[in-house]
Coordinates of C-alpha atoms in Angstrom, one line a residue:
X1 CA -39.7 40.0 -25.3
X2 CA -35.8 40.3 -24.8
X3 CA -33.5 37.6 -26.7
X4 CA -30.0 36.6 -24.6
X5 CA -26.8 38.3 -25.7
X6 CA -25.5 35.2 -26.9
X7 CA -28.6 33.6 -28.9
X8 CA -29.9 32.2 -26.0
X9 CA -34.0 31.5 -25.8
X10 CA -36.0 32.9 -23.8
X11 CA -36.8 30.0 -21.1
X12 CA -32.8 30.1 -20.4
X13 CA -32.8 33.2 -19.2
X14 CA -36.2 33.4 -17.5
X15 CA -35.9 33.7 -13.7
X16 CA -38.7 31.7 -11.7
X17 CA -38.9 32.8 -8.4
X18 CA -41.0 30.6 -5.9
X19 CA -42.5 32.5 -3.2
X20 CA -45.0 31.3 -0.5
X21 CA -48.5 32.5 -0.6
X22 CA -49.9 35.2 1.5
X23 CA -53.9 35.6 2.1
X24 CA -55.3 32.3 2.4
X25 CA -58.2 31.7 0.0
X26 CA -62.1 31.8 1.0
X27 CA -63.4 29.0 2.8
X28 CA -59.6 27.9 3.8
X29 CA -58.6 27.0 7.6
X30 CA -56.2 26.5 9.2
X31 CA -55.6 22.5 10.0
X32 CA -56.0 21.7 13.9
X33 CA -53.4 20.2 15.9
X34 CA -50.3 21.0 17.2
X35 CA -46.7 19.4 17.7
X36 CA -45.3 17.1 15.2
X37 CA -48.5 17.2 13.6
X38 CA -48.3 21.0 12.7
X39 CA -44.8 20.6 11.7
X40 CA -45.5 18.4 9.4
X41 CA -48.4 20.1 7.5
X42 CA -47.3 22.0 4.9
X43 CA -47.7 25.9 4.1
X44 CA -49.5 25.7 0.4
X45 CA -47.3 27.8 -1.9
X46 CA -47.7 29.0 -6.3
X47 CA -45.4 30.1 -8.2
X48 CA -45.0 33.4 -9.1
X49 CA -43.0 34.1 -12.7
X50 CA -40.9 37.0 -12.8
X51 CA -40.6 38.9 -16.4
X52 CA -38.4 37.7 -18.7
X53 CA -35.3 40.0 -19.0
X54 CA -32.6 40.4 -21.4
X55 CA -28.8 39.0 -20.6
X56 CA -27.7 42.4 -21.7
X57 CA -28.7 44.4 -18.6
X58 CA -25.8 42.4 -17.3
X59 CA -23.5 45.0 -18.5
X60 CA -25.8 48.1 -18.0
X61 CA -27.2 49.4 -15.3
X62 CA -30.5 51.3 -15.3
X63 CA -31.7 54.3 -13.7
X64 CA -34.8 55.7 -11.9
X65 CA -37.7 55.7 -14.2
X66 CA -39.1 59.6 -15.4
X67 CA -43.1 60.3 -15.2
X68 CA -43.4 59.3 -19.0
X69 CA -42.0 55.7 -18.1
X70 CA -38.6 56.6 -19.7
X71 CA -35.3 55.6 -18.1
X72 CA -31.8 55.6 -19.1
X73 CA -29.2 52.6 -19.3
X74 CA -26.1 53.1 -18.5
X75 CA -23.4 50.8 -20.1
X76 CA -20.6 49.6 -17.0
X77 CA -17.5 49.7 -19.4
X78 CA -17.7 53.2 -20.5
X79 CA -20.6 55.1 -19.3
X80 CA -22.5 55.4 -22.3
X81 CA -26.4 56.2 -22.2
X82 CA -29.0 55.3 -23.7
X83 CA -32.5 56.2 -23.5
X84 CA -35.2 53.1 -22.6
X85 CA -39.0 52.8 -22.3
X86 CA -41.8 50.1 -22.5
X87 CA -41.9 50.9 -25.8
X88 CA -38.3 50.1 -26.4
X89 CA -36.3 47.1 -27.3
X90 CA -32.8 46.2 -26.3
X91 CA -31.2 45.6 -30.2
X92 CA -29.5 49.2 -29.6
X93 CA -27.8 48.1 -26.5
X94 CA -27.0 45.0 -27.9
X95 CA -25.3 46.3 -31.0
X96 CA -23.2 49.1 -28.3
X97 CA -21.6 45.8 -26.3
X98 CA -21.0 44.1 -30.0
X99 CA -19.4 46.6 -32.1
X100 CA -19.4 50.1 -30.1
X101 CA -18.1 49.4 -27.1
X102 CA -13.8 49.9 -26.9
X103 CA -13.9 48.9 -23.5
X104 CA -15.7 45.5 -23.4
X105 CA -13.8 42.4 -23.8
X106 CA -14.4 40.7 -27.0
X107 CA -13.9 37.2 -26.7
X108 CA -14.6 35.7 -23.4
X109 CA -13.1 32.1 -24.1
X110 CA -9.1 33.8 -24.1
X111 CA -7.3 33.3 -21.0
X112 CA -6.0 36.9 -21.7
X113 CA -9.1 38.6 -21.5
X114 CA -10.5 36.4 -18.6
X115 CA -7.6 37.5 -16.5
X116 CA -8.0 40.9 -17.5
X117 CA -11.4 40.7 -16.3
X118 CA -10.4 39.2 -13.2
X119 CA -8.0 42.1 -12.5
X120 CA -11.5 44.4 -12.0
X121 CA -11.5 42.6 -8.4
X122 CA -9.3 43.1 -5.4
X123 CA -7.8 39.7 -5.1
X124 CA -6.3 39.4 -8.2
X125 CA -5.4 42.7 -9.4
X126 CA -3.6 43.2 -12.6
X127 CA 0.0 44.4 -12.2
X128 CA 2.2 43.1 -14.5
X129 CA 2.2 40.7 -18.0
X130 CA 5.5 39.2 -18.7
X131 CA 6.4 38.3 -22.8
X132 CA 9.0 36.9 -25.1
X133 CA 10.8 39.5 -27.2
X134 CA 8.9 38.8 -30.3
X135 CA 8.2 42.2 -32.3
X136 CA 4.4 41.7 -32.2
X137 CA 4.2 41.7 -29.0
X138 CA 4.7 45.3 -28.5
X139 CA 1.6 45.8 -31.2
X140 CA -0.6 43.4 -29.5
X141 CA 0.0 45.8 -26.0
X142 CA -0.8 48.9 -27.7
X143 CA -4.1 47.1 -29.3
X144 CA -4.6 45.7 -25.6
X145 CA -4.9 49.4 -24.0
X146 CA -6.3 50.8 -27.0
X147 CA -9.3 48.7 -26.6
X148 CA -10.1 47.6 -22.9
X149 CA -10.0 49.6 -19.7
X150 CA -6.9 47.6 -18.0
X151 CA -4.8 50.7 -18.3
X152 CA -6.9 52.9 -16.0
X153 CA -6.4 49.8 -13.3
X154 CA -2.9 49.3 -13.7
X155 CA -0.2 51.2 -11.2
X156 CA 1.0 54.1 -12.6
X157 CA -1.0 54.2 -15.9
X158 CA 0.6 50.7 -16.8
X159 CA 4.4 52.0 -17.3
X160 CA 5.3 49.0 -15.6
X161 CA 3.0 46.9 -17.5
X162 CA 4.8 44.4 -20.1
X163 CA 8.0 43.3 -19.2
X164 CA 10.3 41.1 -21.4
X165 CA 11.8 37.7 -20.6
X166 CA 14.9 37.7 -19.0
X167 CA 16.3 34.5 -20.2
X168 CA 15.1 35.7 -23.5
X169 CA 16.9 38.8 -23.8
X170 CA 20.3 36.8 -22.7
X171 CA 19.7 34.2 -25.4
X172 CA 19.8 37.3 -27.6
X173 CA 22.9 39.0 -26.5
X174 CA 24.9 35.6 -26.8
X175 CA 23.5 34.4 -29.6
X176 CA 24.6 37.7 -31.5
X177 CA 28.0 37.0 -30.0
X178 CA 28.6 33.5 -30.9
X179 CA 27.4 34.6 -35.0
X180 CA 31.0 36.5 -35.0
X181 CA 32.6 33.2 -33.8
X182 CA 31.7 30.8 -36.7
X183 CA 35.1 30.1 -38.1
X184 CA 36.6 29.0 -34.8
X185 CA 33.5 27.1 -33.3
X186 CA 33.6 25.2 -36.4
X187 CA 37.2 24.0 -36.4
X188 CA 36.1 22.3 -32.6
X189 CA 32.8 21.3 -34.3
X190 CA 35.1 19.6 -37.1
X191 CA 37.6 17.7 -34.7
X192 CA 34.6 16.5 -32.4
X193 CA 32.9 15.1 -35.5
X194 CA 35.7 13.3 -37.3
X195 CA 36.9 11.6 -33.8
X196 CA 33.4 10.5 -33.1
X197 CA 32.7 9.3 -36.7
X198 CA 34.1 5.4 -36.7
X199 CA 35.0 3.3 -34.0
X200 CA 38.3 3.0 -34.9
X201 CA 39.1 6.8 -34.3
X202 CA 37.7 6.2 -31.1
X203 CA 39.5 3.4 -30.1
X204 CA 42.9 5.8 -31.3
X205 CA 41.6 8.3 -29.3
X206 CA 41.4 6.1 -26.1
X207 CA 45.0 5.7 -26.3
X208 CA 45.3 9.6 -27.2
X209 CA 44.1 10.0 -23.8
X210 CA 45.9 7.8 -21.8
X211 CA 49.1 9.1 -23.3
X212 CA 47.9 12.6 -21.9
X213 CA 47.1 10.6 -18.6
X214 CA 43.1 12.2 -18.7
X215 CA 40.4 10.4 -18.1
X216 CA 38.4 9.1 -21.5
X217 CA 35.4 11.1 -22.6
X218 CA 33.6 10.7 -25.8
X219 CA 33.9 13.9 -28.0
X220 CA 30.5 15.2 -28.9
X221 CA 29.4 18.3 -30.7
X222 CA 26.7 21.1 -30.0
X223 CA 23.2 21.6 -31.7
X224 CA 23.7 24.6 -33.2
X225 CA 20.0 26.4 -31.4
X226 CA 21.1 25.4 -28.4
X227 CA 24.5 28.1 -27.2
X228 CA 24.2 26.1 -24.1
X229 CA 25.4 23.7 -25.6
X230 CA 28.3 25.1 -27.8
X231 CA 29.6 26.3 -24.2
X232 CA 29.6 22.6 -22.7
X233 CA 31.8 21.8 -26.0
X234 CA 34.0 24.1 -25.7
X235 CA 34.5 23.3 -22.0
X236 CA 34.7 19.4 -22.7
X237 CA 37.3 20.4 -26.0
X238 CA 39.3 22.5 -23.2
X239 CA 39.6 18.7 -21.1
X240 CA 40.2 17.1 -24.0
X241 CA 42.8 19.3 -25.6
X242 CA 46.2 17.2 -24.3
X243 CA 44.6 14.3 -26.2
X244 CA 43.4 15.8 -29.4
X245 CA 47.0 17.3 -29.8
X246 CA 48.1 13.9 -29.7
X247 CA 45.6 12.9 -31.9
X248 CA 47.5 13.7 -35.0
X249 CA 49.9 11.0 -33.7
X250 CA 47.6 8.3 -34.3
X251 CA 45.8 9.3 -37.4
X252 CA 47.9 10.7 -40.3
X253 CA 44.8 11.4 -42.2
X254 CA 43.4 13.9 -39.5
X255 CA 44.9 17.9 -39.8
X256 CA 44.8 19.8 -36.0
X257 CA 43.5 22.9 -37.8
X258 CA 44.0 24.6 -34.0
X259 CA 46.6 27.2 -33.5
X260 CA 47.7 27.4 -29.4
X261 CA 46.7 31.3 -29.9
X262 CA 43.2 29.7 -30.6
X263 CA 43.1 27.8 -27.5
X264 CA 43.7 30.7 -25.3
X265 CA 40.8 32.5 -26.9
X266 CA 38.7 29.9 -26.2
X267 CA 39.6 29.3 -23.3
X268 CA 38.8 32.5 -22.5
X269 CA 35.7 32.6 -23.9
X270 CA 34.3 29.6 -22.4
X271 CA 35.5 31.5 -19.0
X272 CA 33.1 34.5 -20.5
X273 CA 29.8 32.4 -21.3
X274 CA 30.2 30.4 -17.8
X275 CA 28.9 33.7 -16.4
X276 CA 25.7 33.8 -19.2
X277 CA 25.7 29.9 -18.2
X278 CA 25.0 30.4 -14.7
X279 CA 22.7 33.5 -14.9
X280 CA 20.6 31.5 -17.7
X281 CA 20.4 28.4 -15.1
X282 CA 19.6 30.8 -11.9
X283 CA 16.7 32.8 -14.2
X284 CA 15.1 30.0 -15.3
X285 CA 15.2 27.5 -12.4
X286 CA 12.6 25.2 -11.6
X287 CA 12.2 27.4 -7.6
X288 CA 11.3 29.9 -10.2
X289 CA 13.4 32.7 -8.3
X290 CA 12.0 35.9 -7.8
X291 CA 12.6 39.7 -9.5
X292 CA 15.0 40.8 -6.9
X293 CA 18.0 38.3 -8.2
X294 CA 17.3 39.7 -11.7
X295 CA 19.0 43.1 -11.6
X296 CA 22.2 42.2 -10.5
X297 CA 22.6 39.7 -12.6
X298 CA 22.0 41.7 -15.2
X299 CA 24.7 44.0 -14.3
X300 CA 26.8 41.4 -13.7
X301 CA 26.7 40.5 -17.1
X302 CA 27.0 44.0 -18.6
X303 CA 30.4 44.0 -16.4
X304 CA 31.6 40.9 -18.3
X305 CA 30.8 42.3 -21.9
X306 CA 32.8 45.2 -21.3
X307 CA 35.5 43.5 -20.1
X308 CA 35.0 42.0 -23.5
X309 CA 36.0 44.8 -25.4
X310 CA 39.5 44.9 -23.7
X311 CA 40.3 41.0 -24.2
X312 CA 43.8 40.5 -26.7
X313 CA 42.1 38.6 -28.4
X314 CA 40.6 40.2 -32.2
X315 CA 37.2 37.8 -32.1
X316 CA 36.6 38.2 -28.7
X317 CA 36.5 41.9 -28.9
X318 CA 34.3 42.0 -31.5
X319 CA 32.1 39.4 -29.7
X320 CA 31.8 41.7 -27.3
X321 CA 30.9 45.0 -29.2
X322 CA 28.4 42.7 -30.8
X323 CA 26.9 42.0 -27.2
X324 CA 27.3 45.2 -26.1
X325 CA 25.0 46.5 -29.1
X326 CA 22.2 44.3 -28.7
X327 CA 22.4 44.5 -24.1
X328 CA 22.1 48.5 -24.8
X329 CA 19.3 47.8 -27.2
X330 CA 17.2 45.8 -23.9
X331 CA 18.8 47.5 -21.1
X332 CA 16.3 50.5 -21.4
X333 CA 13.4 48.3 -21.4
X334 CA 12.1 47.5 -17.9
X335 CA 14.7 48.0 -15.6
X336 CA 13.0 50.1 -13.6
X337 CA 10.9 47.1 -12.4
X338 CA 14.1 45.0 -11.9
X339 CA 15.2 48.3 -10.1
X340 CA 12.1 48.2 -7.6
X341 CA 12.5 44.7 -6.8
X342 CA 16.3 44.4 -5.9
X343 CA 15.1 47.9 -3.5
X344 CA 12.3 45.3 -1.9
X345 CA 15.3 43.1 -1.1
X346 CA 16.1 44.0 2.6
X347 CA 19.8 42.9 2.0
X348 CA 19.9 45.6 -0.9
X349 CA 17.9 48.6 -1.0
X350 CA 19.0 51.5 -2.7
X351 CA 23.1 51.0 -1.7
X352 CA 23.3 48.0 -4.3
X353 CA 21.2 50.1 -6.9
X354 CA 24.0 53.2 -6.1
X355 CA 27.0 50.8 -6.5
X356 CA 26.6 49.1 -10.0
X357 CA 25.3 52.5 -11.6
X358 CA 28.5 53.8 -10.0
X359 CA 30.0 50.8 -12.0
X360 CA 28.3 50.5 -15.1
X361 CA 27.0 54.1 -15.7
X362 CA 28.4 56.9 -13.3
X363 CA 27.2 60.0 -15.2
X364 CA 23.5 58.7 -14.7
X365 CA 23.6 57.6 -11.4
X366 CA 22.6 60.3 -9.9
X367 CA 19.0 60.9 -12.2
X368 CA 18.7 56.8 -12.3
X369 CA 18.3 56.9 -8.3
X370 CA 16.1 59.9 -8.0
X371 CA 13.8 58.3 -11.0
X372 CA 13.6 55.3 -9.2
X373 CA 12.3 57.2 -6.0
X374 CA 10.0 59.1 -7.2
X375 CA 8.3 56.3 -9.4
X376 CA 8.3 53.9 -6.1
X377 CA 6.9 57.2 -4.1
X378 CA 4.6 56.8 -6.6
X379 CA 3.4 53.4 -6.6
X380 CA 3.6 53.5 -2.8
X381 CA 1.1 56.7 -2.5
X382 CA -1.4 54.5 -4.9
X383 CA -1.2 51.8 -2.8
X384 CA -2.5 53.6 0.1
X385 CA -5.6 55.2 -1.8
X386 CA -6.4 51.7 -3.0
X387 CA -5.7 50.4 0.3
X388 CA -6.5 53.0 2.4
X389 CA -8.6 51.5 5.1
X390 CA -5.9 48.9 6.0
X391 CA -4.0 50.0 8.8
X392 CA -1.3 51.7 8.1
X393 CA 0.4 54.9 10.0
X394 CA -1.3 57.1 8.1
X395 CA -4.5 55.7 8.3
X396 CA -3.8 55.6 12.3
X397 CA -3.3 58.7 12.2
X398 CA -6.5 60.1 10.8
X399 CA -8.4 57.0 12.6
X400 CA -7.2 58.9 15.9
X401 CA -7.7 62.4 15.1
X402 CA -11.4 61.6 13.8
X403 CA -11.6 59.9 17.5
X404 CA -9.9 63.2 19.6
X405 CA -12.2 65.2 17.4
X406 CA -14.9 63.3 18.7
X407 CA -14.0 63.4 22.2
X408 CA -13.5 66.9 21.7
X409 CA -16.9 67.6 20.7
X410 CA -18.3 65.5 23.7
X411 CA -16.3 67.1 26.2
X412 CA -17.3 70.5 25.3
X413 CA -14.0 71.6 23.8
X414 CA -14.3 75.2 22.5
X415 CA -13.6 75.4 18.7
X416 CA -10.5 77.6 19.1
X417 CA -8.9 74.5 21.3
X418 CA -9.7 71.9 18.9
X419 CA -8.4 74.1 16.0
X420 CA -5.3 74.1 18.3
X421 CA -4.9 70.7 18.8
X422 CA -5.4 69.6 14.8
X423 CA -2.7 72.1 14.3
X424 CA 0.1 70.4 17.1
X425 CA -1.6 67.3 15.6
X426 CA 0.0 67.9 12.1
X427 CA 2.5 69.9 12.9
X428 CA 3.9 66.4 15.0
X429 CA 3.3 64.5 11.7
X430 CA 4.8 66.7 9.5
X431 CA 8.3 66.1 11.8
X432 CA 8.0 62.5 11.4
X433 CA 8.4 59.5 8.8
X434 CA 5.9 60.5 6.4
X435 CA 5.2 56.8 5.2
X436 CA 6.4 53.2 5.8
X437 CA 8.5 53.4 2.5
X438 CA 10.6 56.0 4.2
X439 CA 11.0 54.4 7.0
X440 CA 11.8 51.1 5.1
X441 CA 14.0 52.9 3.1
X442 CA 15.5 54.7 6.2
X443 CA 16.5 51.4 8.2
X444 CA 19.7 49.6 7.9
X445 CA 19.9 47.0 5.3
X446 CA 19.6 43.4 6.2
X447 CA 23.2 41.5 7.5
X448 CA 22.8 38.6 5.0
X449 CA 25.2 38.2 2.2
X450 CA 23.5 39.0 -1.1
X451 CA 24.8 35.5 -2.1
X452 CA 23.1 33.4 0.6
X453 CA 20.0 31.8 0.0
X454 CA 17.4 34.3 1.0
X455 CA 13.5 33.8 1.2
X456 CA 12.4 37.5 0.9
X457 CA 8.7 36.4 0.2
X458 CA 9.1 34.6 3.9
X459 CA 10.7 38.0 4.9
X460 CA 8.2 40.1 3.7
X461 CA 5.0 38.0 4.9
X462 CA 6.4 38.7 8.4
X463 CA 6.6 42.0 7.6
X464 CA 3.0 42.9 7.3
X465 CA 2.7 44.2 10.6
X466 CA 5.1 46.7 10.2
X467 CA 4.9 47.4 6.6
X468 CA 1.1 46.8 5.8
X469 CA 0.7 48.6 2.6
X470 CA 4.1 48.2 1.5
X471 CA 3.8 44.9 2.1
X472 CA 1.0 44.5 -0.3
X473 CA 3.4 46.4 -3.1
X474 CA 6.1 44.3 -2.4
X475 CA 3.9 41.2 -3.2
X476 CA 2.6 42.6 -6.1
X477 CA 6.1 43.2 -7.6
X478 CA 7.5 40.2 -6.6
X479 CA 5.3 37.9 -8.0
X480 CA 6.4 38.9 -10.9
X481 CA 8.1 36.3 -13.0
X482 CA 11.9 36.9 -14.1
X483 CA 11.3 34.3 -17.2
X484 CA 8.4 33.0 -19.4
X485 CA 10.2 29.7 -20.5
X486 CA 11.2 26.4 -18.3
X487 CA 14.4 25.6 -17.2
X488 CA 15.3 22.9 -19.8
X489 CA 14.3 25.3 -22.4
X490 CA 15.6 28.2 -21.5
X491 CA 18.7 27.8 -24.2
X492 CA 16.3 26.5 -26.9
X493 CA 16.6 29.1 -29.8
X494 CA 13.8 27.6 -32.2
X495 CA 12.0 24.5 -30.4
X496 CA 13.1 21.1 -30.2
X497 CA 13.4 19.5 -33.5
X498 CA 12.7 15.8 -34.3
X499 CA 15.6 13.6 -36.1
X500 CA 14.7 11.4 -39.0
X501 CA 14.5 8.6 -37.2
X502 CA 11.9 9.8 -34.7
X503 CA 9.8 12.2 -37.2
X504 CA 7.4 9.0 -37.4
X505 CA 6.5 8.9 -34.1
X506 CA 2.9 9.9 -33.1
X507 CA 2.0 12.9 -31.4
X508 CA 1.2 11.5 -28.5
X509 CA 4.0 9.2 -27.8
X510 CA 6.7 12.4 -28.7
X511 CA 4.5 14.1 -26.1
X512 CA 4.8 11.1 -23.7
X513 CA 8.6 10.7 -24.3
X514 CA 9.0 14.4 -23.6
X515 CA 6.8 14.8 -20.8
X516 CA 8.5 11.6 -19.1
X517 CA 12.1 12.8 -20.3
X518 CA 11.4 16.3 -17.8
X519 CA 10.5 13.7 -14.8
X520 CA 13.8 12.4 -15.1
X521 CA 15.8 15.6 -15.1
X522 CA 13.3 17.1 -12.9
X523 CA 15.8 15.6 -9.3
X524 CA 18.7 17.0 -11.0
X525 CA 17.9 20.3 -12.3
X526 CA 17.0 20.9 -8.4
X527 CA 20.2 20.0 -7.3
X528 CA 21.9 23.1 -9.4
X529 CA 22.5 20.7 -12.5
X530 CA 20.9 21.2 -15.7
X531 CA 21.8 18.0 -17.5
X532 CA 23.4 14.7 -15.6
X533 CA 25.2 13.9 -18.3
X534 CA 26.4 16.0 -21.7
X535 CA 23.4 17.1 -23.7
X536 CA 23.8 15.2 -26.7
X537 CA 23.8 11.9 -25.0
X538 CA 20.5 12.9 -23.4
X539 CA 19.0 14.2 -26.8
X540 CA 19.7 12.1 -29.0
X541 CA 17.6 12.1 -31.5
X542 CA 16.1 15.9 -30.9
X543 CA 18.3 17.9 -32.3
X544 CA 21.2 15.6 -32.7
X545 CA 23.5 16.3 -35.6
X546 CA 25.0 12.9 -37.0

């Protein structure tokens, strides 16, 4: 008798089929009457129990039994066999799907390997896993094609397969930046803290500011694993600055330890991190935009960093060579898939690929754009085995041939003529647009500004009778996501941390606080605005220094 996979008994597993009865006994008759009577009388039915089987034939399949009552059992994940009989138990199958088998998910409850057993269907495909930059990661791939059978499923053997998070990779790069900037961060850190430290300072620096004829605005400092929020500093110590030169004025016992040369450099590099600002808030917006945006902004950002290395001032420059280290270290990794998508934007294609490798790397332009062909060539030509009874021009094409062969046949045609006609048959499609990516890529590009708002999903779904295959690649690749954090985190270094005051709280009212907190900012994060008013006020108490 077969035990259950899992430890489950026997009468769990055991199938009861119920089956109505066929001869009817001796001496039975059939009961007299007719209409509602007869419909009512019930056919007399047993039960008839099927043999207990073991849950382990769920992952094997069997095949036809030999004259000696021998079969073999074929495992489903990699095609191992093994040789069964009456007089053989299932422990040796068992112990293949427990410790043997590479191929067979181990643990069934993580929502890792359910998905990656949900990518052996159609509808939900794997294509594409999306990760922080933490070093493990990278291991935990390897491990993850070394022991399932995702790989063979993926596009193009999985090249495409783990892709890092944008917004990650640009908290990287500035973070790195803003480390050769301690010194002169620190002197605005200093002034913002003393002002803010008494009432009395305040009340000085009221008048500070209405000497400078500015508008009053309470100085506040940045939490230091938050760069967004050194940038808003800087840019409210840039408003400030005509009143915190006066400052001195009022307060003999406060030093302005900032030179005018300092100013300019930050002014100028608050003018540099507005860029990594607004590409941070655009990745990680709560519309969630899709891959397309992602390469440009990428190179937009390479463009500022060099531009970086030629600033006057010393810091800046070696800001920037900082940056520049840790954007070449990334740039490598999974632009190609960036590459795809802006190509699947109708308003791009290739011509906005060919202009910023111009920009940014002209002695590889040349091998970047035939790369990128041939690896969406081959994608594409996947796509149309997987999908190749959708109908696509190709598939057309052969649909109608195998019908004028057909006729053909019907009508008589000598074998010489139809040999003919298959030969003008291909000859006409060798002359023509081999597949709808050519054609795509043949057409003009879309008239819309690559800055206007753009639903290319929208674009694409209307697409599919034009484009049917491509269509379906196009949806794959898209649906990719550019970032694995939310919006209001995507500038959070190391987590929110808790001040004294609050470190009593329960769990569960810090997770009420924080959950109502993003309902708040939810109506203007959509409106383009990450905070209504400056971070610190709103945090207060995570992550507040004071």
């Amino acid at each position: 008798m077969g035990v259950g996979l899992h430890g489950e008994t026997p009468e769990e597993i055991v199938r009861i089929e119920v089956e109505a009865d066929g001869p009817k006994e001796d001496g039975e008759q059939a009961p007299a009457g007719s209409g509602e009577e007869d419909a009512q009388t019930q056919i007399p039915k047993k039960r008839k129990i099927r043999k207990i089987y073991a849950e382990v034939w769920k992952y094997f399949t069997r095949g036809p039994t030999q004259e000696d009552g021998s079969y073999l059992a074929t495992c489903k994940f990699c095609a191992v066999k093994y040789l069964q009989g009456q007089q053989r138990g299932t422990s040796s199958m068992r112990n293949h799907i427990d410790k043997s088998c590479k191929k067979f998910p181990r643990n069934k409850r993580d929502a890792l390997q359910k998905m990656l057993q949900a990518a052996k269907t159609e509808d939900k495909r794997a294509f594409c896993l999306v990760l922080d930059n933490a070093s493990s990661n990278d291991a935990c791939i390897k491990e993850l094609f070394a022991s399932t059978s995702i790989k063979d499923d993926l596009p193009i053997e999985g090249k495409l397969f783990h892709q890092r998070c944008g917004c990650h990779i640009l908290n990287l790069i500035v973070q790195d930046g803003l480390d050769q900037l301690d010194d002169v961060i620190k002197e605005i850190r200093n002034t913002m803290k003393y002002i803010r430290h008494s009432q009395s300072r305040m009340e000085k620096f009221k008048i500070a500011c209405s000497q400078a004829k500015i508008p009053f605005k309470k100085p506040a400092w940045d939490v230091p694993t938050r760069w967004n929020s050194t940038y808003l500093m800087l840019e409210l110590a840039l408003e400030l600055k005509p009143a915190i030169c006066r400052y001195p004025n009022f307060d003999k016992r406060y030093i302005l330890k900032i030179s005018d040369l300092q100013w300019e450099a930050i002014k100028a590099l608050a003018a540099d991190l507005k860029v990594f600002y607004g590409a941070t808030l655009k990745l990680s917006g709560t519309k969630y935009p899709t891959l397309n945006l992602f390469f440009t902004e990428f190179c937009e950002v390479f463009i500022i960093i060099k531009r970086m290395a030629t600033s006057p001032y010393p810091f800046i420059v070696k800001m920037g060579a900082q940056m520049l280290n840790k954007f070449d270290k990334y740039w490598t990794i999974g632009n190609s898939l960036l590459a795809i998508a802006t190509v699947l934007d109708p308003r791009c294609k290739i011509d906005v690929i060919e202009y910023y490798m111009t920009e940014l790397c002209p002695q590889a332009c040349g091998s970047f754009i035939n790369n990128l062909r041939n690896c969406m060539k081959e994608m594409f030509n996947e796509y149309v085995e997987a999908y190749a009874d959708g109908p696509s021009d190709q598939n057309q094409d052969r649909l109608s041939m195998r019908k004028k062969q057909g006729a053909s046949t019907s009508n008589m045609i000598s074998n010489s003529r139809a040999a003919l006609k298959d030969f003008l048959k291909e000859k006409k499609n060798s002359d023509a647009p081999k597949s709808e990516l050519d054609e795509y890529l043949g057409t003009d590009r879309d008239h819309a500004s690559v800055d206007e708002e753009f639903d290319i999903l929208t674009w694409w779904k209307m697409q599919v009778p034009k484009y049917p295959i491509l269509s379906r690649l196009a949806r794959d690749i898209l649906a990719v996501p550019i970032s694995t954090v939310a919006s209001e985190s995507a500038f959070n270094m190391s987590g929110r941390v808790l001040s004294p005051s609050r470190s009593n709280l329960s769990d569960e009212s810090i997770e009420a606080l924080l959950c109502a907190q993003d309902w708040l900012r939810a109506s203007i994060i959509e409106n383009g605005q990450l905070f209504g008013e400056p971070l610190w006020n709103i945090d207060e108490g995570f992550g507040y220094e004071g």
